[in-house]
Short mmCIF file of C-alpha atoms in Angstrom, two decimals:
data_model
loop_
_atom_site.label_atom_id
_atom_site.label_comp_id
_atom_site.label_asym_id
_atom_site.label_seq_id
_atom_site.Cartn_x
_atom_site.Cartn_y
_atom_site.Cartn_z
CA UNK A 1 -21.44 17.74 47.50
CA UNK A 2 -18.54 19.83 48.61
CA UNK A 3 -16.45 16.85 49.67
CA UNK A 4 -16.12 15.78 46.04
CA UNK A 5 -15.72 18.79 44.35
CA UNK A 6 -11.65 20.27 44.33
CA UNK A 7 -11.52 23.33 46.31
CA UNK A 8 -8.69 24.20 43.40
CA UNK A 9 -9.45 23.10 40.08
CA UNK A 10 -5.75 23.89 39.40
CA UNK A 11 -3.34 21.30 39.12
CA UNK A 12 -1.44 20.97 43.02
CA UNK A 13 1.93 21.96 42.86
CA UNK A 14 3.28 18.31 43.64
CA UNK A 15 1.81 17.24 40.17
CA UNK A 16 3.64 20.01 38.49
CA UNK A 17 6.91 18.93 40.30
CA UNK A 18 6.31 14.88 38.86
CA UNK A 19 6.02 16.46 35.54
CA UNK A 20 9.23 18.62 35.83
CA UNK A 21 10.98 15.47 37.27
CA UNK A 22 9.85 13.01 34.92
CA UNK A 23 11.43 15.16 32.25
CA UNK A 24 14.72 15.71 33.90
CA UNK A 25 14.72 12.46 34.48
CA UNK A 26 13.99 11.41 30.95
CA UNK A 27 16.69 13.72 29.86
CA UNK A 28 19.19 11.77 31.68
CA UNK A 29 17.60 8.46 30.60
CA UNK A 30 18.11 9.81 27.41
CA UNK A 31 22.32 10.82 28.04
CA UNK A 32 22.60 7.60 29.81
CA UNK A 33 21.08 5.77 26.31
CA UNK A 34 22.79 7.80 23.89
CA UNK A 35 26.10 8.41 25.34
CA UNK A 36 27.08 6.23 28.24
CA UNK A 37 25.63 2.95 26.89
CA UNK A 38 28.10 1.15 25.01
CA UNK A 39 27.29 -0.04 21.25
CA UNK A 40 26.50 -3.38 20.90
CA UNK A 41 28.25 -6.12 19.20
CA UNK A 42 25.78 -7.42 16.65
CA UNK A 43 23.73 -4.40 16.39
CA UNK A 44 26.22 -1.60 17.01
CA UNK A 45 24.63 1.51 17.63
CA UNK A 46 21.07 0.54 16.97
CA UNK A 47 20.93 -1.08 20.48
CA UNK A 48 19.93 2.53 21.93
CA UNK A 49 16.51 2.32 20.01
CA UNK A 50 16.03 -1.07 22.45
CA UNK A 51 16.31 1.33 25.42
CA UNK A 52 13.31 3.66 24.34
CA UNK A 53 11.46 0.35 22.98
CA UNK A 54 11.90 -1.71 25.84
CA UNK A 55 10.99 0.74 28.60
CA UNK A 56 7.48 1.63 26.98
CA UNK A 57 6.51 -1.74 26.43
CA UNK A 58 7.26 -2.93 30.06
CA UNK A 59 5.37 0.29 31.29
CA UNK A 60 2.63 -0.56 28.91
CA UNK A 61 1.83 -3.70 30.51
CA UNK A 62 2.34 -2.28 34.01
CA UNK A 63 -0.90 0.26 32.36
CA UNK A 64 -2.66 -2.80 31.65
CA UNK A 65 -2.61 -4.36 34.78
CA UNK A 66 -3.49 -1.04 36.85
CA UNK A 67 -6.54 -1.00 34.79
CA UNK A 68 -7.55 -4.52 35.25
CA UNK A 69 -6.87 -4.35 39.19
CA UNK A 70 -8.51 -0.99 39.08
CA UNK A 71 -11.15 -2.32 36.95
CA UNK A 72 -12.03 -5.25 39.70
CA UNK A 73 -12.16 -2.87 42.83
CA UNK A 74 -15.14 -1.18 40.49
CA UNK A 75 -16.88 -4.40 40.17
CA UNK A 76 -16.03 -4.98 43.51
CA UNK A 77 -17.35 -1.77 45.34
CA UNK A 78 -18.64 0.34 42.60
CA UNK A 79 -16.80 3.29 44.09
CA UNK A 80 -16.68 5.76 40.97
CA UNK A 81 -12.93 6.65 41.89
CA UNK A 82 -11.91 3.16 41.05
CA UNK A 83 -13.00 3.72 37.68
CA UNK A 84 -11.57 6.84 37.10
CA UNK A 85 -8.28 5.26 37.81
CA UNK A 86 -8.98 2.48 35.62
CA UNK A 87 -9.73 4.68 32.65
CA UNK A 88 -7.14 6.79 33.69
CA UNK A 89 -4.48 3.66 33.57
CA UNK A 90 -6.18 2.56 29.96
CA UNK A 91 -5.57 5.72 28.37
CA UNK A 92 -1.65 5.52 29.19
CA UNK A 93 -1.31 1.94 28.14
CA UNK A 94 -3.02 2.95 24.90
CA UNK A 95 -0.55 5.62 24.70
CA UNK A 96 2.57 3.08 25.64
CA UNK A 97 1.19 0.58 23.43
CA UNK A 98 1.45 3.03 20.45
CA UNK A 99 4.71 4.13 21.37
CA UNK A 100 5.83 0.50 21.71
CA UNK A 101 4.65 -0.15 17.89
CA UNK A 102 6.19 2.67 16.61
CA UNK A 103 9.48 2.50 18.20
CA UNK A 104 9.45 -1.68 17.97
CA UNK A 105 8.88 -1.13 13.50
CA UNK A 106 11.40 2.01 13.96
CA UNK A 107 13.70 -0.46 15.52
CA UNK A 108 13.32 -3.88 13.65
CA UNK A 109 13.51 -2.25 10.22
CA UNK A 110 17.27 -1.98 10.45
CA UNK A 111 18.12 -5.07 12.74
CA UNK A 112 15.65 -7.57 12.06
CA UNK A 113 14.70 -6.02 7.93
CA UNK A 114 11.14 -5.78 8.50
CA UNK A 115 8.69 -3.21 10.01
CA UNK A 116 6.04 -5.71 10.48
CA UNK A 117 5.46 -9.25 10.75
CA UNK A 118 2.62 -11.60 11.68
CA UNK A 119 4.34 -13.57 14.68
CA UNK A 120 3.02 -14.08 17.20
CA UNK A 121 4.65 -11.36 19.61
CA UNK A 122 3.27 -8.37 17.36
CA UNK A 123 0.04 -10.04 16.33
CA UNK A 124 -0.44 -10.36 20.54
CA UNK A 125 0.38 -6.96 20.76
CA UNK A 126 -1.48 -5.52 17.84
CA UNK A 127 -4.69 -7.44 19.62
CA UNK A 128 -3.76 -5.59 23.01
CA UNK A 129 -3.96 -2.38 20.95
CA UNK A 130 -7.11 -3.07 19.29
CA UNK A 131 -8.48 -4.21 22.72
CA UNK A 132 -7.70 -0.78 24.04
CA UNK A 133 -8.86 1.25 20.88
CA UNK A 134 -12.46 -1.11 21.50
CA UNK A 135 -12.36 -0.26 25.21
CA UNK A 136 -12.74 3.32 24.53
CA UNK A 137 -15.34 2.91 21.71
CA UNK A 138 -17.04 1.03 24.08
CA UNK A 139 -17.02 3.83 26.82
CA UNK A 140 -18.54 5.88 24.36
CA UNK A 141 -21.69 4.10 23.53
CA UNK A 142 -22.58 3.88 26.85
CA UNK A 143 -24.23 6.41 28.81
CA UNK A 144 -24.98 5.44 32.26
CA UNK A 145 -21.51 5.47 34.25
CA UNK A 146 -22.46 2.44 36.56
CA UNK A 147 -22.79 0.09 33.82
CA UNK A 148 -20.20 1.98 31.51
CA UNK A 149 -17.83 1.35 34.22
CA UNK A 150 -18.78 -2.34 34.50
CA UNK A 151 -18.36 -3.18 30.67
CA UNK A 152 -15.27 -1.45 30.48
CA UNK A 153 -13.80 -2.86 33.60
CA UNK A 154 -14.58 -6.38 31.93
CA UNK A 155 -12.92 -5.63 28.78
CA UNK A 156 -9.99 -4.01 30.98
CA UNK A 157 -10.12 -7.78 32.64
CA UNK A 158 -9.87 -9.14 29.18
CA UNK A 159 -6.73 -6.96 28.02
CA UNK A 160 -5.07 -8.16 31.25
CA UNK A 161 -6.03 -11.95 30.28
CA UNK A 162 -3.79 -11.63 26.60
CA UNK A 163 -0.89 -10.15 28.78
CA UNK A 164 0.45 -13.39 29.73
CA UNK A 165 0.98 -14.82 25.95
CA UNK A 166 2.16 -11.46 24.94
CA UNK A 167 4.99 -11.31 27.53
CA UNK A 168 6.03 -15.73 26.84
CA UNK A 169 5.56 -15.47 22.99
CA UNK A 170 8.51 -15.80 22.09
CA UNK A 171 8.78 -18.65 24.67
CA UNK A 172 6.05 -20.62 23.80
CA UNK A 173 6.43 -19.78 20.18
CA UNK A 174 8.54 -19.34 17.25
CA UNK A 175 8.87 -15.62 16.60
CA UNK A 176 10.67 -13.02 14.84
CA UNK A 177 10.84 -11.14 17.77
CA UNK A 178 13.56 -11.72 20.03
CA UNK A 179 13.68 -13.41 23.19
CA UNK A 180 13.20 -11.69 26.53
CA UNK A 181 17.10 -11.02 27.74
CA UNK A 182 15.67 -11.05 31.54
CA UNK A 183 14.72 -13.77 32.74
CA UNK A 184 12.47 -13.44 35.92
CA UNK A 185 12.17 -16.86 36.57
CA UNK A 186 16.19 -16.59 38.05
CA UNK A 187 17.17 -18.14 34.92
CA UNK A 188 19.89 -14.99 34.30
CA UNK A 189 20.02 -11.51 32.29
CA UNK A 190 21.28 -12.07 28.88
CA UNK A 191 22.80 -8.71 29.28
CA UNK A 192 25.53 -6.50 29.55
CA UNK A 193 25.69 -4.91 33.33
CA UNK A 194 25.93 -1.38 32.16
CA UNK A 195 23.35 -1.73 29.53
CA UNK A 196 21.05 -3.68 32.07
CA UNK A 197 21.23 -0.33 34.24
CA UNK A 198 20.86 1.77 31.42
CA UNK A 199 17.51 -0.01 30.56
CA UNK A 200 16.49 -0.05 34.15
CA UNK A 201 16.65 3.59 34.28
CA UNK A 202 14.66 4.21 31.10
CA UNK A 203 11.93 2.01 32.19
CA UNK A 204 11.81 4.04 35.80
CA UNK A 205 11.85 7.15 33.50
CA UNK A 206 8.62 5.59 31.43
CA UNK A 207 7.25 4.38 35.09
CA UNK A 208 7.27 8.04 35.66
CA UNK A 209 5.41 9.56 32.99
CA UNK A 210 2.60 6.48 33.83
CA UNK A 211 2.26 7.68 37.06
CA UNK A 212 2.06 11.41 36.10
CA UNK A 213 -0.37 10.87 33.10
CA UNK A 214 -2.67 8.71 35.66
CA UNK A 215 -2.67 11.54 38.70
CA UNK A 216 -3.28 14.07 36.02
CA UNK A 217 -5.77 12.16 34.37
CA UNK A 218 -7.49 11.09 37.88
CA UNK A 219 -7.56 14.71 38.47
CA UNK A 220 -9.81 15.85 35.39
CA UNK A 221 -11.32 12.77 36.09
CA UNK A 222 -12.34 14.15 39.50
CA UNK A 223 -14.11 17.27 38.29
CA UNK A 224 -16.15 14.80 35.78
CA UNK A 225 -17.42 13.16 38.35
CA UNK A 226 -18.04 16.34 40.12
CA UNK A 227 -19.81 17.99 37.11
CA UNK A 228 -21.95 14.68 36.04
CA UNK A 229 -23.24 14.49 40.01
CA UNK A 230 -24.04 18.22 39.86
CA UNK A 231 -26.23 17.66 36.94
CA UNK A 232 -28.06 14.29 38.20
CA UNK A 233 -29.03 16.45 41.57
CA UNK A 234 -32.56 17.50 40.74
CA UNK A 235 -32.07 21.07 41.97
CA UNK A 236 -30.22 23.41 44.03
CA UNK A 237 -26.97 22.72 41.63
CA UNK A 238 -26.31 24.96 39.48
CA UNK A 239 -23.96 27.08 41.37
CA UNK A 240 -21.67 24.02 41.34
CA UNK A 241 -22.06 23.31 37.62
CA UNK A 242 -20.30 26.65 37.23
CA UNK A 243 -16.50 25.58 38.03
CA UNK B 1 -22.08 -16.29 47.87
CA UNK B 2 -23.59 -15.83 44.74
CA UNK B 3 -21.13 -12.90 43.99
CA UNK B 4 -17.99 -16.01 44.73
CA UNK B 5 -19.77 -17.96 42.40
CA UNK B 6 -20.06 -16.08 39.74
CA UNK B 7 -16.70 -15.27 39.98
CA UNK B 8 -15.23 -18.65 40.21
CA UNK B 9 -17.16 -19.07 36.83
CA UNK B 10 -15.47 -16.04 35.36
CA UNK B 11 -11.82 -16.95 36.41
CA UNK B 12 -13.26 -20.60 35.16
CA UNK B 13 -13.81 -19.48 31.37
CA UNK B 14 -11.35 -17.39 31.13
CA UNK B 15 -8.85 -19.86 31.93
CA UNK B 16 -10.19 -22.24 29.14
CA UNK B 17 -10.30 -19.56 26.60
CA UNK B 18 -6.88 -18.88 27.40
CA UNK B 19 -6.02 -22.87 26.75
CA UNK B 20 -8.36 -22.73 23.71
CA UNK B 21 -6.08 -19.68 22.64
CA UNK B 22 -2.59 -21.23 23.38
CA UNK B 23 -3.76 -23.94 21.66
CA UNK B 24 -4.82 -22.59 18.46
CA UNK B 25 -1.79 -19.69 18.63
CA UNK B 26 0.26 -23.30 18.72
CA UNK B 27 -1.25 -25.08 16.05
CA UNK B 28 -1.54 -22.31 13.47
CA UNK B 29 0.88 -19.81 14.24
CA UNK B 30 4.29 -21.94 13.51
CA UNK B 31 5.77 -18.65 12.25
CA UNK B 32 8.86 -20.80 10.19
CA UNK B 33 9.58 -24.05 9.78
CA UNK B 34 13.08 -25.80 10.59
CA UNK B 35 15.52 -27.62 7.68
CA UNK B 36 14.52 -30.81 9.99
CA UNK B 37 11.15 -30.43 9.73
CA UNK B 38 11.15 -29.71 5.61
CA UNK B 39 13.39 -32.70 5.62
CA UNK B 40 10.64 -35.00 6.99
CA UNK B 41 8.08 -34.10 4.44
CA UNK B 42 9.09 -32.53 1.36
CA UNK B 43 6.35 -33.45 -0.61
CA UNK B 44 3.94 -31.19 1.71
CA UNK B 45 5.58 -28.08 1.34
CA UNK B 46 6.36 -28.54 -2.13
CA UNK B 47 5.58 -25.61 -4.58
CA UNK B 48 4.19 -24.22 -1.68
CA UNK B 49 4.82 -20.61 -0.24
CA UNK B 50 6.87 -20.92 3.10
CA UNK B 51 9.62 -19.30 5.69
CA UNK B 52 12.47 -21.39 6.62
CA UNK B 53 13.86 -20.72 9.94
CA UNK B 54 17.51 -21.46 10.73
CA UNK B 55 21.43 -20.51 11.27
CA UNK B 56 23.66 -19.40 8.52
CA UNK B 57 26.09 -21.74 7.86
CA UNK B 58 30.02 -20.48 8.88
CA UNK B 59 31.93 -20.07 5.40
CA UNK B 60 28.96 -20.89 3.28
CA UNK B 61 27.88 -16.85 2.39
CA UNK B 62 28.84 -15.86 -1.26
CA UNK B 63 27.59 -12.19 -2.47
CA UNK B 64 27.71 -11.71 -6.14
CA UNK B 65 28.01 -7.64 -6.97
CA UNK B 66 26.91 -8.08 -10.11
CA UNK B 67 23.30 -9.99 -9.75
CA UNK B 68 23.17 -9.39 -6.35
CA UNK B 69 22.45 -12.81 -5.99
CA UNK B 70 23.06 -14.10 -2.21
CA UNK B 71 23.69 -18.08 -1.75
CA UNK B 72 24.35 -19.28 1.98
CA UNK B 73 23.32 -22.30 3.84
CA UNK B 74 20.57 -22.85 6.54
CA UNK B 75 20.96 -25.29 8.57
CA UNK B 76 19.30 -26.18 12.28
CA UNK B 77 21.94 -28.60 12.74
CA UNK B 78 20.23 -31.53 11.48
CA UNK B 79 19.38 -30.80 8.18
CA UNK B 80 21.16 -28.44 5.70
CA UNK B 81 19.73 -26.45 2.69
CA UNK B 82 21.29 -24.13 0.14
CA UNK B 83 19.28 -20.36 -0.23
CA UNK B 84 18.80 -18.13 -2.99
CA UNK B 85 18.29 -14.62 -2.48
CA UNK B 86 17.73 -11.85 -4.96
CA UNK B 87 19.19 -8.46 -3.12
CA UNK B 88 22.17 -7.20 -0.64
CA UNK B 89 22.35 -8.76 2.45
CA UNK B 90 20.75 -6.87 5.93
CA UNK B 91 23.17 -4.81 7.94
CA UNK B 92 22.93 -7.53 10.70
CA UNK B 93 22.71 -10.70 8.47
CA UNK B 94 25.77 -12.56 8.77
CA UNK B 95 27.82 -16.58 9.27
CA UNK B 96 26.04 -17.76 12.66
CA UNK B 97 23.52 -15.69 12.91
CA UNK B 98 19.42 -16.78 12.98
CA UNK B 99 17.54 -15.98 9.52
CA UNK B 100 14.07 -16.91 8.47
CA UNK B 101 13.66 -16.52 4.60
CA UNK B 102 10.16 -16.57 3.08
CA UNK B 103 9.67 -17.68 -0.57
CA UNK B 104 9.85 -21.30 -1.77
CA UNK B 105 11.92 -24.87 -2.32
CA UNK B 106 13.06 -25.65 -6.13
CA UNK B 107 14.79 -28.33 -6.41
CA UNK B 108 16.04 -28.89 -3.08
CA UNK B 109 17.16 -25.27 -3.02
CA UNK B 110 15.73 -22.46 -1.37
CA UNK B 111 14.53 -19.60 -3.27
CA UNK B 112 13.69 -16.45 -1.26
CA UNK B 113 12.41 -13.00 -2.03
CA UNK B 114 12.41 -11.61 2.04
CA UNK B 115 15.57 -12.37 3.84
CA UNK B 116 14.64 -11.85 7.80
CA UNK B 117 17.34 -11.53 10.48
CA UNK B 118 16.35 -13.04 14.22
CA UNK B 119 19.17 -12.22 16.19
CA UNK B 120 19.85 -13.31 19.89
CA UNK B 121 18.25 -11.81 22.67
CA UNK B 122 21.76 -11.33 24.08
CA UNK B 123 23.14 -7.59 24.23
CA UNK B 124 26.79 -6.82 24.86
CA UNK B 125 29.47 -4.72 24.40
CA UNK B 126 32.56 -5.69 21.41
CA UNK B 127 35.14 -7.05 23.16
CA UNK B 128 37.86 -4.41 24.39
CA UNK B 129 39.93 -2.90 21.72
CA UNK B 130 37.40 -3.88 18.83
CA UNK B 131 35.02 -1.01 18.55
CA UNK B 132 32.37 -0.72 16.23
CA UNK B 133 34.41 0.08 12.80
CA UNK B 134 32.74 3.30 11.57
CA UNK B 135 35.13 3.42 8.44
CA UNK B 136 33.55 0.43 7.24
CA UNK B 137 30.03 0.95 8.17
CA UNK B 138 30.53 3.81 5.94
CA UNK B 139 32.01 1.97 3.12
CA UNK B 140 29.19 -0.19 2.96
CA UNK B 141 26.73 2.52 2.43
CA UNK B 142 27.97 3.49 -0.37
#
């Protein structure tokens, strides 16, 4: 019982330290958008928005896909750990995926003269939201953690499945949404250099905050496990239920 | 064993729900049509509620102040077809430029009530010595 319950409840100083980081960092993410980034020739100044829009959507789906792989190694070994972390990864990509609606309408308004439309890029991505909205209702109904973990891991699975037609929509279809500008297939960056590291930076900045949410989440997620184990032990617990 | 097999039949249907899905996104999510395509079959879209997808036309945009009518050509290089729009043009709308306008054909023209800008997914700076003109972007906000 002692090896799963934190000796310090607090939060470790390293985690404190990520979250001081990540916020420098995004404040020079933020000088590096707003200042050294040039304007851009179609959309002049308006092409800073694409910085902040850009970055959480890419970390979104990096949230998805930690969840789904995390997710598997639950169905795979049932370890509860595995889907802390998956939970843990959900509830940022629920998080990045309402930051990438927001700032997406905040930014096609004035470029593209619409906050919404039904193409399929944001009808993809208002499915992956609704998806994640459904995978926490879902958690909720369910009581017994082994099979709460199971269903959810599925419909993390699921989330993960969309991902693919989300990222090559406006590939494979005709959308209002723009193109992708990189081009992993070696097919070239439709992009200015400077504004290519500019985004780069932003999306390590949003990579950040991921990976601070999910070791703070794990963390509380820790003493949950530690607290719902204390009270399925028929007796000689409740000096541990008392954190 | 049984634990491979059942999960050779997971990746199994999910791969055919994601056909069944690419398929059907396909079929009924053509978001616009193309002056081509209208071309082909006027008679089906007719009356009919649609977007037209396509490039503005260089030297075809005319703004009237007083109506605030907008005329400018579509055209996806095959097919050409004059638009109507009630309104002042989007910041970014302009001659070469992708627009998708939703409302209906009369009469071989266009009429639209949303005028939608899809600009290229290439960013870049304005060549050296022509900045961004803030004089002007402030003239036309007022």
């Amino acid at each position: 019982m002692n090896q799963t319950m934190p000796s310090n409840p607090n939060r470790p100083r390293w985690l404190n330290a990520l979250g001081l980081i990540t916020l420098a960092l995004f404040g020079v993410g933020a000088y590096l958008s707003l200042v050294v980034s040039p304007p851009d020739v179609n959309q002049g100044q308006l092409i800073r928005i694409m910085y902040a829009h850009v970055s959480v959507a890419w970390v979104c789906f990096l949230a998805v896909i930690a969840s789904a792989v995390f997710g598997m190694l639950f169905l795979w070994r049932g370890r509860k750990i595995h889907d802390v972390l998956a939970v843990a990864s959900a509830e940022s990509a629920l998080f990045f995926a309402g930051l990438t609606i927001i700032g997406g309408m905040t930014y096609s308004k004035p470029t593209l003269n619409t906050y919404w439309t039904w193409d399929a890029k944001l009808t993809l991505t208002a499915l992956l939201f609704a998806l994640l909205v459904g995978y926490f209702i879902v958690r909720g109904l369910l009581e017994d953690p082994q099979r709460r973990g199971r269903v959810s891991a599925v419909i993390g699975i699921i989330v993960l499945a969309s991902l693919p037609f989300n990222y090559l929509a406006a590939e494979w279809f005709r959308t209002l949404h723009p193109a992708k500008s990189i081009n992993l297939d070696g097919s070239g960056v439709q992009m200015d250099p400077t504004m290519l590291q500019v985004l780069l930076f932003n999306v390590g900045v949003a990579a950040f905050a991921f990976l601070y949410f999910l070791f703070e989440r794990v963390r509380i997620g820790r003493i949950e496990i530690a607290r719902e184990e204390a009270l399925e032990a028929p007796s000689g617990s409740a000096e541990v239920v008392r954190v | 064993m049984k634990r491979l097999s059942y999960g050779i039949a997971g990746i199994a249907v999910l791969i055919i729900a994601g056909l069944l899905i690419y398929r059907s996104l396909n079929a009924s999510l053509v978001y616009f049509i193309l002056p081509n395509e209208y071309a082909q079959q006027p008679g089906e879209y007719q009356g009919r509620r649609l977007r037209l997808g396509g490039i503005v036309e260089t030297d075809s945009v005319r703004f009237d102040n007083e109506s605030l009518q907008l005329t400018f050509m579509v055209t996806d290089s095959l097919q050409r077809y004059p638009v109507h729009h009630r309104g002042s043009p989007p910041e970014l709308f302009k001659e070469n430029t992708g627009v998708v306008v939703e409302g209906s054909f009369n009469d071989g023209v266009f009429i639209s009530d949303n005028l939608l800008v899809k600009h290229s997914e290439v960013y870049e700076p304005p060549p050296p010595g022509e900045s961004v003109d803030v004089e002007a972007l402030k003239d036309s906000l007022q």
